[in-house]
PDB file of C-alpha atoms in Angstrom:
ATOM      1  CA  MET A  10       0.322  -0.061   0.070  1.00  0.00           C
ATOM      2  CA  PRO A  11       1.375   3.238  -0.865  1.00  0.00           C
ATOM      3  CA  GLY A  12       2.920   5.650   1.938  1.00  0.00           C
ATOM      4  CA  PRO A  13       0.277   8.438   2.082  1.00  0.00           C
ATOM      5  CA  LEU A  14      -2.734   6.040   1.946  1.00  0.00           C
ATOM      6  CA  ARG A  15      -1.508   4.158   4.599  1.00  0.00           C
ATOM      7  CA  VAL A  16      -1.088   7.368   6.396  1.00  0.00           C
ATOM      8  CA  ALA A  17      -4.392   8.396   5.919  1.00  0.00           C
ATOM      9  CA  LYS A  18      -6.343   5.221   6.945  1.00  0.00           C
ATOM     10  CA  ALA A  19      -4.216   5.020   9.924  1.00  0.00           C
ATOM     11  CA  LEU A  20      -5.393   8.610  10.626  1.00  0.00           C
ATOM     12  CA  ARG A  21      -8.935   7.831   9.631  1.00  0.00           C
ATOM     13  CA  ARG A  22      -9.262   4.706  12.114  1.00  0.00           C
ATOM     14  CA  THR A  23      -7.748   6.769  14.921  1.00  0.00           C
ATOM     15  CA  ALA A  24     -10.288   9.391  14.632  1.00  0.00           C
ATOM     16  CA  LEU A  25     -13.204   6.807  14.465  1.00  0.00           C
ATOM     17  CA  GLN A  26     -11.294   5.008  17.892  1.00  0.00           C
ATOM     18  CA  ALA A  27     -11.409   8.721  19.477  1.00  0.00           C
ATOM     19  CA  VAL A  28     -14.714   9.671  19.054  1.00  0.00           C
ATOM     20  CA  PRO A  29     -16.171   7.118  21.464  1.00  0.00           C
ATOM     21  CA  THR A  30     -13.075   7.140  23.956  1.00  0.00           C
ATOM     22  CA  VAL A  31     -13.601  10.881  24.186  1.00  0.00           C
ATOM     23  CA  LEU A  32     -17.233  10.327  25.079  1.00  0.00           C
ATOM     24  CA  ILE A  33     -17.071   8.222  27.523  1.00  0.00           C
ATOM     25  CA  ILE A  34     -14.220  10.245  29.286  1.00  0.00           C
ATOM     26  CA  VAL A  35     -16.305  13.291  29.032  1.00  0.00           C
ATOM     27  CA  ILE A  36     -19.520  11.367  30.655  1.00  0.00           C
ATOM     28  CA  LEU A  37     -17.357   9.758  33.602  1.00  0.00           C
ATOM     29  CA  ASN A  38     -15.378  13.231  34.229  1.00  0.00           C
ATOM     30  CA  PHE A  39     -19.040  14.955  34.481  1.00  0.00           C
ATOM     31  CA  PHE A  40     -20.649  12.280  37.199  1.00  0.00           C
ATOM     32  CA  LEU A  41     -17.249  11.985  38.872  1.00  0.00           C
ATOM     33  CA  LEU A  42     -16.927  15.619  39.187  1.00  0.00           C
ATOM     34  CA  ARG A  43     -20.518  15.980  40.084  1.00  0.00           C
ATOM     35  CA  LEU A  44     -19.672  13.851  43.326  1.00  0.00           C
ATOM     36  CA  ALA A  45     -17.383  16.427  44.670  1.00  0.00           C
ATOM     37  CA  PRO A  46     -19.320  18.459  47.579  1.00  0.00           C
ATOM     38  CA  GLY A  47     -20.191  21.773  47.039  1.00  0.00           C
ATOM     39  CA  ASP A  48     -20.831  23.951  43.527  1.00  0.00           C
ATOM     40  CA  ALA A  49     -19.533  27.345  42.309  1.00  0.00           C
ATOM     41  CA  ALA A  50     -22.709  29.067  43.898  1.00  0.00           C
ATOM     42  CA  GLU A  51     -21.616  27.985  47.128  1.00  0.00           C
ATOM     43  CA  VAL A  52     -18.173  29.262  46.658  1.00  0.00           C
ATOM     44  CA  MET A  53     -19.702  32.501  44.930  1.00  0.00           C
ATOM     45  CA  ALA A  54     -21.889  32.908  47.679  1.00  0.00           C
ATOM     46  CA  GLY A  55     -19.482  31.962  50.199  1.00  0.00           C
ATOM     47  CA  GLU A  56     -16.993  34.891  49.246  1.00  0.00           C
ATOM     48  CA  ALA A  57     -19.691  37.495  48.749  1.00  0.00           C
ATOM     49  CA  GLY A  58     -20.077  36.899  52.712  1.00  0.00           C
ATOM     50  CA  SER A  59     -23.609  38.136  52.861  1.00  0.00           C
ATOM     51  CA  ALA A  60     -25.280  35.766  50.682  1.00  0.00           C
ATOM     52  CA  THR A  61     -28.989  34.658  52.085  1.00  0.00           C
ATOM     53  CA  ALA A  62     -30.406  31.242  50.683  1.00  0.00           C
ATOM     54  CA  GLU A  63     -32.298  33.498  48.019  1.00  0.00           C
ATOM     55  CA  THR A  64     -29.139  34.495  46.947  1.00  0.00           C
ATOM     56  CA  LEU A  65     -27.811  31.274  46.787  1.00  0.00           C
ATOM     57  CA  ALA A  66     -30.965  29.782  44.762  1.00  0.00           C
ATOM     58  CA  ALA A  67     -30.944  32.583  42.051  1.00  0.00           C
ATOM     59  CA  LEU A  68     -27.211  31.412  41.249  1.00  0.00           C
ATOM     60  CA  ARG A  69     -28.011  28.305  41.229  1.00  0.00           C
ATOM     61  CA  ASN A  70     -31.366  28.672  38.176  1.00  0.00           C
ATOM     62  CA  ARG A  71     -28.661  31.181  36.602  1.00  0.00           C
ATOM     63  CA  PHE A  72     -26.061  28.368  36.092  1.00  0.00           C
ATOM     64  CA  GLY A  73     -28.623  26.078  35.516  1.00  0.00           C
ATOM     65  CA  LEU A  74     -26.835  24.111  38.574  1.00  0.00           C
ATOM     66  CA  ASP A  75     -30.628  23.293  40.251  1.00  0.00           C
ATOM     67  CA  LEU A  76     -31.551  20.592  37.478  1.00  0.00           C
ATOM     68  CA  PRO A  77     -31.402  17.303  37.532  1.00  0.00           C
ATOM     69  CA  VAL A  78     -28.278  15.853  36.886  1.00  0.00           C
ATOM     70  CA  LEU A  79     -29.002  13.947  33.671  1.00  0.00           C
ATOM     71  CA  GLN A  80     -30.537  17.441  32.504  1.00  0.00           C
ATOM     72  CA  GLN A  81     -27.198  18.981  33.147  1.00  0.00           C
ATOM     73  CA  LEU A  82     -25.335  16.109  31.483  1.00  0.00           C
ATOM     74  CA  ALA A  83     -27.876  16.308  28.367  1.00  0.00           C
ATOM     75  CA  ASP A  84     -27.325  20.143  28.311  1.00  0.00           C
ATOM     76  CA  TYR A  85     -23.434  20.229  28.595  1.00  0.00           C
ATOM     77  CA  LEU A  86     -23.200  17.086  25.328  1.00  0.00           C
ATOM     78  CA  TRP A  87     -25.551  19.786  23.604  1.00  0.00           C
ATOM     79  CA  THR A  88     -23.522  22.188  23.825  1.00  0.00           C
ATOM     80  CA  LEU A  89     -20.002  20.405  22.993  1.00  0.00           C
ATOM     81  CA  ALA A  90     -22.183  19.278  20.304  1.00  0.00           C
ATOM     82  CA  HIS A  91     -22.115  22.882  18.917  1.00  0.00           C
ATOM     83  CA  PHE A  92     -18.688  23.309  19.407  1.00  0.00           C
ATOM     84  CA  SER A  93     -18.524  24.906  22.235  1.00  0.00           C
ATOM     85  CA  LEU A  94     -17.227  24.227  26.379  1.00  0.00           C
ATOM     86  CA  GLY A  95     -19.768  26.491  27.799  1.00  0.00           C
ATOM     87  CA  ASP A  96     -19.142  29.244  30.172  1.00  0.00           C
ATOM     88  CA  SER A  97     -17.544  29.737  33.354  1.00  0.00           C
ATOM     89  CA  PRO A  98     -19.651  30.887  36.080  1.00  0.00           C
ATOM     90  CA  ARG A  99     -16.652  32.201  38.506  1.00  0.00           C
ATOM     91  CA  TYR A 100     -14.933  34.157  35.620  1.00  0.00           C
ATOM     92  CA  ASN A 101     -18.061  35.200  33.316  1.00  0.00           C
ATOM     93  CA  MET A 102     -16.501  34.269  29.702  1.00  0.00           C
ATOM     94  CA  PRO A 103     -16.604  31.186  27.530  1.00  0.00           C
ATOM     95  CA  VAL A 104     -14.692  28.313  28.614  1.00  0.00           C
ATOM     96  CA  ALA A 105     -13.077  28.083  25.362  1.00  0.00           C
ATOM     97  CA  ALA A 106     -11.239  31.691  25.744  1.00  0.00           C
ATOM     98  CA  LEU A 107     -10.043  31.259  28.970  1.00  0.00           C
ATOM     99  CA  ILE A 108      -8.579  27.842  27.772  1.00  0.00           C
ATOM    100  CA  GLY A 109      -6.984  30.020  24.995  1.00  0.00           C
ATOM    101  CA  GLN A 110      -5.680  32.127  27.264  1.00  0.00           C
ATOM    102  CA  ARG A 111      -3.234  29.794  29.305  1.00  0.00           C
ATOM    103  CA  LEU A 112      -2.911  26.966  27.068  1.00  0.00           C
ATOM    104  CA  PRO A 113      -0.139  28.654  25.176  1.00  0.00           C
ATOM    105  CA  ASN A 114       2.034  28.249  28.637  1.00  0.00           C
ATOM    106  CA  THR A 115       1.141  24.798  29.173  1.00  0.00           C
ATOM    107  CA  LEU A 116       1.871  23.721  25.977  1.00  0.00           C
ATOM    108  CA  ALA A 117       5.275  25.751  25.466  1.00  0.00           C
ATOM    109  CA  LEU A 118       6.074  24.416  29.418  1.00  0.00           C
ATOM    110  CA  MET A 119       5.111  20.749  28.466  1.00  0.00           C
ATOM    111  CA  ALA A 120       7.135  20.582  25.327  1.00  0.00           C
ATOM    112  CA  LEU A 121      10.846  22.071  27.179  1.00  0.00           C
ATOM    113  CA  ALA A 122       9.768  19.235  29.661  1.00  0.00           C
ATOM    114  CA  LEU A 123       9.280  16.535  27.053  1.00  0.00           C
ATOM    115  CA  GLY A 124      12.108  17.843  24.673  1.00  0.00           C
ATOM    116  CA  LEU A 125      14.483  18.142  28.175  1.00  0.00           C
ATOM    117  CA  ALA A 126      13.210  14.744  29.383  1.00  0.00           C
ATOM    118  CA  LEU A 127      13.692  13.273  26.082  1.00  0.00           C
ATOM    119  CA  VAL A 128      17.272  14.680  25.224  1.00  0.00           C
ATOM    120  CA  ILE A 129      18.659  14.293  28.709  1.00  0.00           C
ATOM    121  CA  GLY A 130      17.388  10.920  29.277  1.00  0.00           C
ATOM    122  CA  ILE A 131      18.687   9.091  26.189  1.00  0.00           C
ATOM    123  CA  ALA A 132      21.682  10.624  26.455  1.00  0.00           C
ATOM    124  CA  LEU A 133      22.346   9.302  29.861  1.00  0.00           C
ATOM    125  CA  GLY A 134      20.845   6.019  28.964  1.00  0.00           C
ATOM    126  CA  ALA A 135      23.136   5.627  25.768  1.00  0.00           C
ATOM    127  CA  LEU A 136      26.096   6.143  28.168  1.00  0.00           C
ATOM    128  CA  MET A 137      24.851   3.862  30.827  1.00  0.00           C
ATOM    129  CA  ALA A 138      24.472   1.444  28.166  1.00  0.00           C
ATOM    130  CA  SER A 139      28.013   1.929  26.855  1.00  0.00           C
ATOM    131  CA  PHE A 140      29.446   1.450  30.592  1.00  0.00           C
ATOM    132  CA  VAL A 141      27.230  -1.344  31.826  1.00  0.00           C
ATOM    133  CA  GLY A 142      28.822  -2.645  35.092  1.00  0.00           C
ATOM    134  CA  ARG A 143      31.310   0.029  35.244  1.00  0.00           C
ATOM    135  CA  LEU A 144      31.259   3.216  37.493  1.00  0.00           C
ATOM    136  CA  PRO A 145      29.452   5.555  35.347  1.00  0.00           C
ATOM    137  CA  ASP A 146      26.473   2.841  34.904  1.00  0.00           C
ATOM    138  CA  ARG A 147      26.404   2.505  38.682  1.00  0.00           C
ATOM    139  CA  VAL A 148      26.235   6.428  39.407  1.00  0.00           C
ATOM    140  CA  LEU A 149      23.872   7.441  36.556  1.00  0.00           C
ATOM    141  CA  SER A 150      21.513   4.328  38.137  1.00  0.00           C
ATOM    142  CA  VAL A 151      21.066   5.948  41.568  1.00  0.00           C
ATOM    143  CA  LEU A 152      21.142   9.599  40.119  1.00  0.00           C
ATOM    144  CA  ALA A 153      17.860   8.160  38.072  1.00  0.00           C
ATOM    145  CA  LEU A 154      16.771   6.459  41.301  1.00  0.00           C
ATOM    146  CA  LEU A 155      16.770   9.612  42.867  1.00  0.00           C
ATOM    147  CA  PHE A 156      14.867  11.891  39.892  1.00  0.00           C
ATOM    148  CA  TYR A 157      12.156   8.815  40.070  1.00  0.00           C
ATOM    149  CA  SER A 158      11.402   9.004  43.872  1.00  0.00           C
ATOM    150  CA  ILE A 159      11.384  12.399  44.594  1.00  0.00           C
ATOM    151  CA  PRO A 160       8.235  14.726  44.246  1.00  0.00           C
ATOM    152  CA  SER A 161       8.290  17.159  41.301  1.00  0.00           C
ATOM    153  CA  PHE A 162       6.537  19.840  43.950  1.00  0.00           C
ATOM    154  CA  TRP A 163       9.499  18.729  46.240  1.00  0.00           C
ATOM    155  CA  ILE A 164      12.225  19.332  43.399  1.00  0.00           C
ATOM    156  CA  GLY A 165      10.610  22.692  42.597  1.00  0.00           C
ATOM    157  CA  LEU A 166      11.168  23.615  46.006  1.00  0.00           C
ATOM    158  CA  MET A 167      14.799  22.817  46.314  1.00  0.00           C
ATOM    159  CA  LEU A 168      15.738  24.343  42.773  1.00  0.00           C
ATOM    160  CA  ILE A 169      14.251  27.533  43.800  1.00  0.00           C
ATOM    161  CA  VAL A 170      16.060  27.953  46.960  1.00  0.00           C
ATOM    162  CA  LEU A 171      19.146  26.833  45.188  1.00  0.00           C
ATOM    163  CA  PHE A 172      19.081  28.637  41.920  1.00  0.00           C
ATOM    164  CA  SER A 173      16.488  31.947  42.974  1.00  0.00           C
ATOM    165  CA  VAL A 174      17.337  32.035  46.741  1.00  0.00           C
ATOM    166  CA  LYS A 175      21.035  31.429  47.153  1.00  0.00           C
ATOM    167  CA  LEU A 176      22.736  32.242  43.487  1.00  0.00           C
ATOM    168  CA  GLY A 177      20.177  34.147  42.322  1.00  0.00           C
ATOM    169  CA  TRP A 178      20.490  33.172  38.689  1.00  0.00           C
ATOM    170  CA  LEU A 179      17.297  32.310  38.222  1.00  0.00           C
ATOM    171  CA  PRO A 180      13.390  33.752  39.151  1.00  0.00           C
ATOM    172  CA  SER A 181      11.596  31.788  41.270  1.00  0.00           C
ATOM    173  CA  GLY A 182       8.118  32.134  39.591  1.00  0.00           C
ATOM    174  CA  GLY A 183       5.786  34.000  37.082  1.00  0.00           C
ATOM    175  CA  ALA A 184       6.112  33.990  33.321  1.00  0.00           C
ATOM    176  CA  GLU A 185       8.016  37.067  32.367  1.00  0.00           C
ATOM    177  CA  SER A 186       9.734  40.448  33.560  1.00  0.00           C
ATOM    178  CA  ILE A 187       6.983  42.623  34.884  1.00  0.00           C
ATOM    179  CA  GLY A 188       7.495  46.519  33.384  1.00  0.00           C
ATOM    180  CA  ALA A 189      10.901  45.418  31.351  1.00  0.00           C
ATOM    181  CA  GLY A 190       9.154  46.076  27.902  1.00  0.00           C
ATOM    182  CA  TYR A 191      11.539  43.326  25.965  1.00  0.00           C
ATOM    183  CA  THR A 192      10.960  42.857  22.384  1.00  0.00           C
ATOM    184  CA  GLY A 193      12.148  40.468  19.858  1.00  0.00           C
ATOM    185  CA  TRP A 194      15.137  38.246  21.148  1.00  0.00           C
ATOM    186  CA  GLU A 195      15.539  39.695  24.378  1.00  0.00           C
ATOM    187  CA  ALA A 196      11.581  39.048  25.176  1.00  0.00           C
ATOM    188  CA  PHE A 197      12.584  35.432  23.967  1.00  0.00           C
ATOM    189  CA  VAL A 198      15.477  34.911  26.475  1.00  0.00           C
ATOM    190  CA  ASP A 199      13.613  36.703  29.269  1.00  0.00           C
ATOM    191  CA  ARG A 200      10.764  34.192  28.938  1.00  0.00           C
ATOM    192  CA  LEU A 201      12.891  31.260  28.743  1.00  0.00           C
ATOM    193  CA  ARG A 202      14.801  31.861  31.895  1.00  0.00           C
ATOM    194  CA  PHE A 203      11.308  32.241  33.953  1.00  0.00           C
ATOM    195  CA  MET A 204      10.709  28.416  32.243  1.00  0.00           C
ATOM    196  CA  VAL A 205      13.861  26.590  32.772  1.00  0.00           C
ATOM    197  CA  LEU A 206      13.221  25.990  36.816  1.00  0.00           C
ATOM    198  CA  PRO A 207       9.638  24.616  36.207  1.00  0.00           C
ATOM    199  CA  GLY A 208      10.212  22.434  32.831  1.00  0.00           C
ATOM    200  CA  LEU A 209      13.437  21.382  34.997  1.00  0.00           C
ATOM    201  CA  SER A 210      11.134  20.436  37.778  1.00  0.00           C
ATOM    202  CA  LEU A 211       8.729  18.949  35.457  1.00  0.00           C
ATOM    203  CA  ALA A 212      11.264  16.844  33.399  1.00  0.00           C
ATOM    204  CA  LEU A 213      13.850  15.608  35.880  1.00  0.00           C
ATOM    205  CA  PHE A 214      10.874  12.390  36.618  1.00  0.00           C
ATOM    206  CA  TYR A 215      10.644  11.543  33.453  1.00  0.00           C
ATOM    207  CA  VAL A 216      14.274  12.140  32.430  1.00  0.00           C
ATOM    208  CA  ALA A 217      14.970   9.071  35.066  1.00  0.00           C
ATOM    209  CA  ILE A 218      12.202   6.509  33.171  1.00  0.00           C
ATOM    210  CA  TYR A 219      13.706   7.478  29.695  1.00  0.00           C
ATOM    211  CA  ALA A 220      17.246   7.105  30.631  1.00  0.00           C
ATOM    212  CA  ARG A 221      16.263   3.221  32.615  1.00  0.00           C
ATOM    213  CA  LEU A 222      14.397   2.386  29.334  1.00  0.00           C
ATOM    214  CA  THR A 223      17.041   3.457  27.108  1.00  0.00           C
ATOM    215  CA  ARG A 224      19.796   1.289  28.834  1.00  0.00           C
ATOM    216  CA  GLY A 225      17.793  -1.661  28.877  1.00  0.00           C
ATOM    217  CA  ASP A 226      16.774  -1.688  25.075  1.00  0.00           C
ATOM    218  CA  MET A 227      20.169  -0.763  24.169  1.00  0.00           C
ATOM    219  CA  LEU A 228      21.246  -3.983  26.255  1.00  0.00           C
ATOM    220  CA  GLU A 229      18.532  -6.266  24.691  1.00  0.00           C
ATOM    221  CA  VAL A 230      18.968  -4.623  21.026  1.00  0.00           C
ATOM    222  CA  ARG A 231      23.193  -5.081  21.151  1.00  0.00           C
ATOM    223  CA  ALA A 232      22.546  -8.942  21.576  1.00  0.00           C
ATOM    224  CA  GLN A 233      20.372  -9.334  18.024  1.00  0.00           C
ATOM    225  CA  ASP A 234      22.360 -11.174  15.105  1.00  0.00           C
ATOM    226  CA  TYR A 235      22.150  -7.808  12.696  1.00  0.00           C
ATOM    227  CA  VAL A 236      24.256  -5.672  15.561  1.00  0.00           C
ATOM    228  CA  ARG A 237      26.641  -8.508  15.120  1.00  0.00           C
ATOM    229  CA  THR A 238      26.611  -8.473  11.493  1.00  0.00           C
ATOM    230  CA  ALA A 239      27.185  -4.892  11.225  1.00  0.00           C
ATOM    231  CA  GLN A 240      30.614  -5.076  13.939  1.00  0.00           C
ATOM    232  CA  ALA A 241      31.854  -8.080  11.754  1.00  0.00           C
ATOM    233  CA  LYS A 242      31.765  -5.855   8.345  1.00  0.00           C
ATOM    234  CA  GLY A 243      33.756  -3.600  10.289  1.00  0.00           C
ATOM    235  CA  LEU A 244      31.579  -0.753  10.908  1.00  0.00           C
ATOM    236  CA  PRO A 245      33.052   1.968  13.859  1.00  0.00           C
ATOM    237  CA  PRO A 246      31.434   1.553  17.445  1.00  0.00           C
ATOM    238  CA  PHE A 247      29.940   4.808  16.907  1.00  0.00           C
ATOM    239  CA  ALA A 248      28.072   3.776  13.528  1.00  0.00           C
ATOM    240  CA  VAL A 249      27.130   0.696  15.397  1.00  0.00           C
ATOM    241  CA  THR A 250      25.795   2.215  18.325  1.00  0.00           C
ATOM    242  CA  THR A 251      23.643   5.441  17.109  1.00  0.00           C
ATOM    243  CA  ARG A 252      22.393   3.461  13.621  1.00  0.00           C
ATOM    244  CA  HIS A 253      21.508  -0.154  14.834  1.00  0.00           C
ATOM    245  CA  VAL A 254      21.512  -0.154  18.444  1.00  0.00           C
ATOM    246  CA  LEU A 255      19.960   3.255  19.604  1.00  0.00           C
ATOM    247  CA  ARG A 256      17.818   3.835  16.859  1.00  0.00           C
ATOM    248  CA  ASN A 257      16.038   0.656  17.288  1.00  0.00           C
ATOM    249  CA  ALA A 258      15.951   0.502  21.208  1.00  0.00           C
ATOM    250  CA  LEU A 259      13.941   4.014  20.722  1.00  0.00           C
ATOM    251  CA  LEU A 260      10.600   2.211  19.613  1.00  0.00           C
ATOM    252  CA  PRO A 261       9.692   1.778  23.387  1.00  0.00           C
ATOM    253  CA  VAL A 262      10.989   5.311  24.692  1.00  0.00           C
ATOM    254  CA  THR A 263       8.954   7.222  21.688  1.00  0.00           C
ATOM    255  CA  THR A 264       5.542   5.085  22.897  1.00  0.00           C
ATOM    256  CA  MET A 265       6.241   5.920  26.787  1.00  0.00           C
ATOM    257  CA  ALA A 266       6.461   9.584  25.708  1.00  0.00           C
ATOM    258  CA  GLY A 267       3.187   9.670  24.115  1.00  0.00           C
ATOM    259  CA  ILE A 268       2.005   7.860  27.641  1.00  0.00           C
ATOM    260  CA  HIS A 269       3.464  10.504  29.429  1.00  0.00           C
ATOM    261  CA  LEU A 270       2.219  12.981  27.636  1.00  0.00           C
ATOM    262  CA  GLY A 271      -1.202  12.964  29.989  1.00  0.00           C
ATOM    263  CA  GLY A 272       1.019  12.539  32.965  1.00  0.00           C
ATOM    264  CA  LEU A 273       2.910  15.809  32.071  1.00  0.00           C
ATOM    265  CA  MET A 274      -0.381  18.081  31.986  1.00  0.00           C
ATOM    266  CA  GLY A 275      -1.434  16.157  35.664  1.00  0.00           C
ATOM    267  CA  GLY A 276       2.126  16.860  36.353  1.00  0.00           C
ATOM    268  CA  ALA A 277       1.847  21.050  35.335  1.00  0.00           C
ATOM    269  CA  VAL A 278      -1.038  21.515  37.630  1.00  0.00           C
ATOM    270  CA  VAL A 279       1.480  20.852  40.809  1.00  0.00           C
ATOM    271  CA  VAL A 280       4.328  22.306  39.281  1.00  0.00           C
ATOM    272  CA  GLU A 281       2.587  25.555  37.628  1.00  0.00           C
ATOM    273  CA  THR A 282       1.094  26.094  41.220  1.00  0.00           C
ATOM    274  CA  VAL A 283       4.665  25.867  42.649  1.00  0.00           C
ATOM    275  CA  TYR A 284       5.890  28.375  40.076  1.00  0.00           C
ATOM    276  CA  SER A 285       3.119  30.711  39.740  1.00  0.00           C
ATOM    277  CA  TRP A 286       3.196  29.789  36.397  1.00  0.00           C
ATOM    278  CA  PRO A 287      -0.217  30.876  34.395  1.00  0.00           C
ATOM    279  CA  GLY A 288      -0.643  28.054  32.876  1.00  0.00           C
ATOM    280  CA  LEU A 289      -3.659  25.283  32.302  1.00  0.00           C
ATOM    281  CA  GLY A 290      -2.420  23.447  35.976  1.00  0.00           C
ATOM    282  CA  ARG A 291      -2.826  26.416  37.607  1.00  0.00           C
ATOM    283  CA  LEU A 292      -6.191  27.346  35.743  1.00  0.00           C
ATOM    284  CA  ALA A 293      -7.265  23.898  36.787  1.00  0.00           C
ATOM    285  CA  TYR A 294      -6.469  24.169  40.645  1.00  0.00           C
ATOM    286  CA  GLU A 295      -8.121  27.392  40.806  1.00  0.00           C
ATOM    287  CA  ALA A 296     -11.379  25.948  38.975  1.00  0.00           C
ATOM    288  CA  VAL A 297     -11.065  22.639  41.655  1.00  0.00           C
ATOM    289  CA  MET A 298     -11.042  25.443  44.017  1.00  0.00           C
ATOM    290  CA  GLY A 299     -14.149  27.272  43.131  1.00  0.00           C
ATOM    291  CA  ARG A 300     -15.942  24.506  41.717  1.00  0.00           C
ATOM    292  CA  ASP A 301     -15.908  25.742  38.341  1.00  0.00           C
ATOM    293  CA  PHE A 302     -16.958  22.481  37.064  1.00  0.00           C
ATOM    294  CA  ASN A 303     -17.320  23.506  33.333  1.00  0.00           C
ATOM    295  CA  VAL A 304     -13.356  24.762  33.121  1.00  0.00           C
ATOM    296  CA  LEU A 305     -12.390  21.478  34.495  1.00  0.00           C
ATOM    297  CA  LEU A 306     -14.275  19.056  32.201  1.00  0.00           C
ATOM    298  CA  GLY A 307     -13.260  21.713  29.292  1.00  0.00           C
ATOM    299  CA  ILE A 308      -9.396  21.362  30.370  1.00  0.00           C
ATOM    300  CA  LEU A 309     -10.078  17.707  31.281  1.00  0.00           C
ATOM    301  CA  LEU A 310     -11.604  17.468  27.319  1.00  0.00           C
ATOM    302  CA  LEU A 311      -9.007  19.006  26.026  1.00  0.00           C
ATOM    303  CA  SER A 312      -6.354  16.537  27.651  1.00  0.00           C
ATOM    304  CA  SER A 313      -7.728  13.752  26.432  1.00  0.00           C
ATOM    305  CA  LEU A 314      -7.992  15.109  22.665  1.00  0.00           C
ATOM    306  CA  LEU A 315      -4.160  15.639  23.059  1.00  0.00           C
ATOM    307  CA  VAL A 316      -3.493  12.525  23.808  1.00  0.00           C
ATOM    308  CA  VAL A 317      -5.153  10.695  21.378  1.00  0.00           C
ATOM    309  CA  ALA A 318      -3.594  13.009  18.977  1.00  0.00           C
ATOM    310  CA  VAL A 319      -0.096  12.682  20.579  1.00  0.00           C
ATOM    311  CA  ASN A 320      -0.344   8.612  20.555  1.00  0.00           C
ATOM    312  CA  ALA A 321      -1.320   8.954  17.050  1.00  0.00           C
ATOM    313  CA  LEU A 322       1.885  11.142  15.849  1.00  0.00           C
ATOM    314  CA  ILE A 323       3.533   8.786  18.196  1.00  0.00           C
ATOM    315  CA  ASP A 324       2.317   5.604  15.468  1.00  0.00           C
ATOM    316  CA  LEU A 325       3.415   7.519  12.855  1.00  0.00           C
ATOM    317  CA  PHE A 326       6.894   8.201  14.157  1.00  0.00           C
ATOM    318  CA  GLN A 327       7.643   4.286  15.162  1.00  0.00           C
ATOM    319  CA  ALA A 328       6.495   3.325  11.466  1.00  0.00           C
ATOM    320  CA  TRP A 329       9.558   5.867  10.522  1.00  0.00           C
ATOM    321  CA  LEU A 330      11.954   4.648  12.845  1.00  0.00           C
ATOM    322  CA  ASP A 331      11.244   0.900  11.946  1.00  0.00           C
ATOM    323  CA  PRO A 332       9.534   0.284   8.584  1.00  0.00           C
ATOM    324  CA  ARG A 333       8.896  -3.149   9.511  1.00  0.00           C
ATOM    325  CA  ILE A 334       6.115  -1.812  11.344  1.00  0.00           C
ATOM    326  CA  GLU A 335       3.123  -1.743   9.916  1.00  0.00           C
ATOM    327  CA  VAL A 336       0.678   1.176  10.611  1.00  0.00           C
ATOM    328  CA  ARG A 337      -2.280  -0.248  11.151  1.00  0.00           C
TER     329      ARG A 337
END
């Protein structure tokens, strides 16, 4: 089958599988969030301080919170069918516009964290496999175990203490220098300085996973017949490692990277809160505190779509890495 036709078939199959999956996720999330105590009307009435029972009832009626749960679900699905995520009672604006304001910040942070995790993890894994059983392998294995076992919020706090408080090299929170008026390259560098610490905090856990995966897969691939054949043909060790060993060992790493995307979004909730990063994670935290379920449902729906899209891309990328794999 020609390549473009094969890719189109894979994309169509992914889309057909994604629709019922996302629908089930939306319905499950809707009912799970309704199990939480309180609602947006109660929070807003509590913040007002002098709200009466009539005010609370009026707020619930205005936001449709006094309707039966099944009717609320039907209304929400009808809203989704019209390509809308509804309105936020707390922010008094469309959820899509609210998410659109925060999404670029979270995507930039996730891209930086995933890129750092893959580059550093694969490099460390290749180094560990090259020195297997020797001192560098053992030291890096202990380091990977530390990254894996320490919670990201604690790493974030320690990085703030070291690089912001003690050394003063990097900012401890926010997204850019307020009032600096940077433009062009200066604005890019300024923003990158604010992303380094949250990106590292989010990435180090996955660095440990990718390093261990790369090490184990490289050791397994190295024992294959075609690798010994390449060595017998007289290829330099570096060429054998990069072209035949590392390339095939990357298949499970890329699979795990796609699976971890949802985890990155979940980790962003904690990291963005620690660093006051204005992204979706912090918005989700604020929505939980304010019982703004429409915003939470919108963020969860977006996360689901993102994971489905990235896993489809991972399938195509794996087919490129290993032509023996058929895109099904």
